[in-house]
Amino acid sequence: MLLWASLLVLGSTSGQFATAPKPVISLQPPWTTVFQGETVNLTCNGFHFYATEKTKWYYEYGKKLLIETSGNILHVRETGMYRCQAENSPLSDPVLLTFSTGFFILQAPHSVFEGDTLVLKCQRTGKEKLTAVKYSWNGKILHISNKSFDLFIPKASSRNNGIYQCIGSGDKSDIFKSNSQVIKIQELFPRPKLKVTATQPTEGTSVNLTCETQLHPERLDTPLHFIFFRDNGVFLSGWNESSELQIPAIWKENSGLYGCGAKTVTHDISKRSLPLPIWVQRIPVSEVSMETHPPGQAIEGEMLILVCSVAEGTGDITFSWHREDTNKSLGWKTQRSQRAELEIPVIWETHAGVYYCMADNSYGPVQSEAINITVRMTPGNRMGFIAVGATGGLLSALLLAGTLLFYWWQQRKSGVSFRRAEIRSFPAPGPGASCHSLCPAQEELKYLYGNVHPNEGDLVYAEIQITQLGEREETAPKPVISLHPPWTPVFQGETVKLTCNGFSSSSPRKIQWYIGRRILSEGNRSTLEVDQSGYYRCKVVNSPVSDPVHLDFVSGDSVVLRCQAKAKTKLDSVKIYKNDQLLVSLGENTEFNIHQASLRNNGDYHCTGVRKSLRYPVRSNTVKIQVQELFSRPVLTDILSGPGDGNQVTLSCETQLPPQKSNVMLQFCFFRNNQALESGCSNNPGLQISAIWTEYSGFYQCKAGAVISGVWKKSQITQIHVQRAVAEVQTPRHPASGSVFEGEELLLICSGGVDPEPMNFSWYYKTSWYTKKKISSEAKYKIPVVENGHAGEYYCEAGQFTSKPVTIKVKVPVSQPVLTLSTGKAQFVEAEPVNFRCEVDRGSPEILYEFFHEDTFLWKVKISSRFASFSTIPAHSGNYYCTANNGLGPQRSEALKLSVTVPVSQPILTLHTAEAQTVEGGVVTLHCEAHRGSLHVLYQFYHEDILLESTLVPAGTGASYRFSLTAEHSGNYYCTADNGFGPKHSKTMSLSVIVPVSLPILTLRMPRIPAVVGDVMELHCEALRGSPPILYQFYHEDVILGSSQSPSGGGASFKFPLTEEHSGNYLCEASNVQKSQRSNMMILNVKVPVSRPVFTLRTSRAQAVVGDTVELHCEALRGSPPILYQFYHEHVMLVNSSAPSGGGASFNFILTMEHSGNYFCEADNGLEVQRSEVMTLKVTVPVSRPVLTLRVPRAQAVVGDEMELHCEALRGSPPILYRFYHENVTLRNDSAFSGGVSFNLSLTAEHSGNYSCEADNGLGAQQSEVVTLFITGLTKHSSGAVATGVTGALLSMAGLTAGALLFYFWLSRKAGDRSASDFSRNPSDLNPQETTYHNVPGWIELQPVYLNGEGGLHPGLRGPAIGRLGSSQMSSRSGKGLPSFHSSSSSMEPLPAGTRTAHSHDKDSVISSFIWQKTFETERCPPSWAEDSPGTNRLVGNVTLRALQEKGSSNAVFN
């Protein structure tokens, strides 16, 4: 398919484009050079971007002529440079069209992109037809054809850039030369550039790669595919549409040179980016720690997991586990993780010891802290466990032996025998472990850590691999050996793990390991640990032997030398030596990189250093580095189709890449005599020369190289000698010239070179490029009289050699030239192009044509044509002529007179004002004048594209326009001048009219109304009219607050937080250079929210009493009035009151008993409600008159009766103090909180008389009514009987009690248990789930709650209370186990204060009543005791102490 210079621009059809792309002009027909009189259709493509119906066309050839068309097509027939513009779009790129007046032209498209097919056409006008064409490129023959006159170059590239020309041959043997066309193949897209998020990423992080390139604007619809690769051979992705690639996790082994490629889907144009190095940074391991699962003490017989982890570290980390008392490793794992586990299936007591782990990711091992692991086992069942294990082991061994014998018998019976290599042995099971060895013989139990012979108690780890016996082996590829760690050499005593890679792990095969030529190991293990020097190889069954392990570096690779010390040894002053010569000093660094290694890096390397701890030098071993060639030295070969001139030759640059670098891209260059051939460098190792001549003889050489690694190599020099016949020309005046004058004699001589043998000669005349005419069979050919028709190419043949063609040019003097114009008119406008044609009737080429104006040289050209065209823009009227000269003398044409009219030049617009500033109301004069131009000139004045005035004046003078200024006159002004050739625009001038400010408007903006303290208020001031900049100032009570300048209008604002002081008057002022104006005043009232009110309770006395008057006062110290106050009692509102001007509010009322409780108040001024603190009011009630009651067991009290006295006041606030009187003598006083007070009195004869009581709660004592008591007497016999009965009863109870105690102790001794009453027993000996407290004084704390007297204990009762437990016992509280006390007395009654006992003779003794509490400490209580409130003390019960002090002795009864 032919790709012409047309373009379709794709894009969105909706929305407004911020930056519209350029439109593109396409041509139909697509040629930039056509014949005069033809028509070319120009199409302005890209309208879907602009949505317009009209197109502006610019015709440029030294001037701009605006043409507007409806639609996007323009028909043109004149030479010039064309551009188009759609509405709101930029100008398109220019397209140069040439309408040629010649009769033979070369046509080429306007634009050709790489990958397109380049089409060139040779065209001839007139009746004479072409018989053959020849295309030249940069002066050299490119293509010859007598069939198709078009040249097709498929897949054009920048190599096809150059100057093209065609030469035609007519049917009358005429030769025509076309115009030259400069062809430049446009780049479809530039070389892509690879961008990455990080060039030195941290290992394990993600990296994003982006392949950036840009399609040419004319080919935005070309689809591109992208690819990403590393080191020119590792492909990271396939070809796809995405220009981005994300590497989720990158590792250190992924370091290298990264690149990307881009290619077209249809034209197969591909380009690669420059390599970008990415070096992945590895974080060394740190903070290694080890832990066990389960944590703590291990239990014998169970599994134990050792977990080794690192806080930091990336890449492949090798974890190893160790035991301090042995040098052997328990095991190791290499994985890309910061945590690894080692399982010990069954652990024994012998495994106890100190363990640690180590981690290494190629920066040296780091050790964890040691952990002491202890193994615990229950002594009672250990022997049994061992016995069971041993029994199980024996049974398993017997069962295994029987199975093996049976299997062996079956094999022998069937005639199948084992191969020796397939016999497996099984280790004995560990202590206590059951034997699971009953498995077929094809299972192998192997130690993961070879060369270890387990002893009893050692940790043994194993894995099971399955080997299918008799399985047929498949042909495997050549295996490859990898090393871990990857360094060589290592220190003596260390080991290197070799892995034989390259076969499927799902089907294990027999592997042989070699050291040199000796077999080292044979088995199915793919790994081998070695500790001695040598060359190692591996071989899998039915596969070739691997390459030996050795230092192996490839050209272009990076080499890393590492100077490694033993563990925990640090080096300083590290130096690298090559061949015993210092190469580099590294200091504390231990790695040295050789980038892009080459053969010059071969040699013996070693390193030295100084141990930091001991400060003495150390030297490493020597490492020999042998760098392999990336490719061999190229060899240049040539293949000639024949030994003579004009034959084809093929050059080939041969070299070979190693298999592992077969994907490296090589470039090839060819040279002759140290000069690069025309092809340049490419990836093609061959070069074909279609025709080679004698002058091409010389020394040839080729060069091959890898561009990325920078490795280049040259071949040896090859000499190529071309033999040929020689054709000589002799003329009388020029013996060795190819030019001859018409009428002279011409002699052609053919010689056969150095061949001594006789040969035949022939002379030929080439009538066209594919036809020849034999003109002689002699070695010499003579033309006596040369005519114009004898011009052409001649060559001869001498034997098998052919001479190079000789061109004979016949010189014919030119005739007088004729100068004509392409148009018939002689009147031209200045800057209008004129095409002159200078033509001769005869004359041999080449002819020099020169053009003149009034003897002033204008232009010249030397061509083979009989005419020459010259386009120019005449600046002046006058006479024009031309001359022609082909070396035989110049000839001059007759003069041609032209008349040129001058269009107006660009006018100049000036602005004049009477004052320095353009102020509203002033007068302005605009003056427009064009300094060049003929005829009358029309001047027009515009303001923002609006016509103001038009004036027609003679050329050489200008025009003016005058007007008075208003605010609307600001803007852009320009003028135009037109004298009939189109208007010319002046430059735009900007006029700014200054307008004085108007009265500003002040606006108060606040978040709420009214304004409150703390709100942010904004003052906005704006003048609706006035030229910027305007200065705004804000005032409060004529004090300036701030100022702000508005450079472009819109007013200004000022913000500030409100305080109480901001109330008042506000205004603003606006001013510009002309005037200042003040706004109207605004009043602002700032409200203050109420503060928390202070609540006061005022009473007439310290203690509030029923009937008193109480005043409640509530006041907020801050807050804007009016303030509403509300009073509350127990959240019930009592009353509300408003304070219009502040000062608080009060409320009075008379107290009753119901007024006790909590009081508070609230303050509210509409902005916020605040509540005061709560105050508690307790109203005290005076006691009422008490009632005294005497209770006796019979109607008539007699001596010896028990009498109860009860005194109670029905009203009164507790506590109430009761006093009992007998004949106005105080018997007792006691306090009670409710229910009155009672006490018992054993009657005697003296107790007859008047009794009364008194109640007092501090507000005044009240006396009861007097009660009179009469007592009658009893006989002594009666008294004695009573005493005898009481005594007998007491003795009976004592006897029963003693018998019960004796029986209890006997039972206790018989059961062998300790007595429950033994308080000396250690509590720790008891069952920890049962808590019993025997020693009551140890956990009971007695605290006085109420004291009778003057606030203290009686002097005789101060200090610790000492008493006896009467008939009291402890029992559990129902349901919760809390101890409580139960007294033998049915009630807890206080004794009357001041009462003497029946046996007391001390009148000064006083009986006082105390109330004691028992407190439990939660930590001593069982969990069930502390259920209700853990961690707190609890009140369990009350104990009442009756203390009787008599003659230094005391008795106490606890209830």
Tab-separated table of C-alpha atoms in Angstrom, residues 44 199 343 364 410 418 558 798 846 1004 1137 1259 1423:
chain	number	residue	atom	x	y	z
A	44	CYS	CA	-7.010	21.133	6.098
A	199	THR	CA	17.729	3.197	40.257
A	343	GLU	CA	11.226	-28.540	64.229
A	364	GLY	CA	28.507	-12.215	57.188
A	410	GLN	CA	8.999	-62.754	47.152
A	418	PHE	CA	18.003	-55.484	43.583
A	558	SER	CA	30.238	-7.063	36.017
A	798	ALA	CA	38.559	-6.686	-24.384
A	846	GLU	CA	25.713	22.402	-19.052
A	1004	LEU	CA	-19.929	42.910	58.830
A	1137	SER	CA	-35.973	35.639	88.018
A	1259	LEU	CA	-31.984	22.709	119.590
A	1423	PRO	CA	-12.752	-15.228	96.415
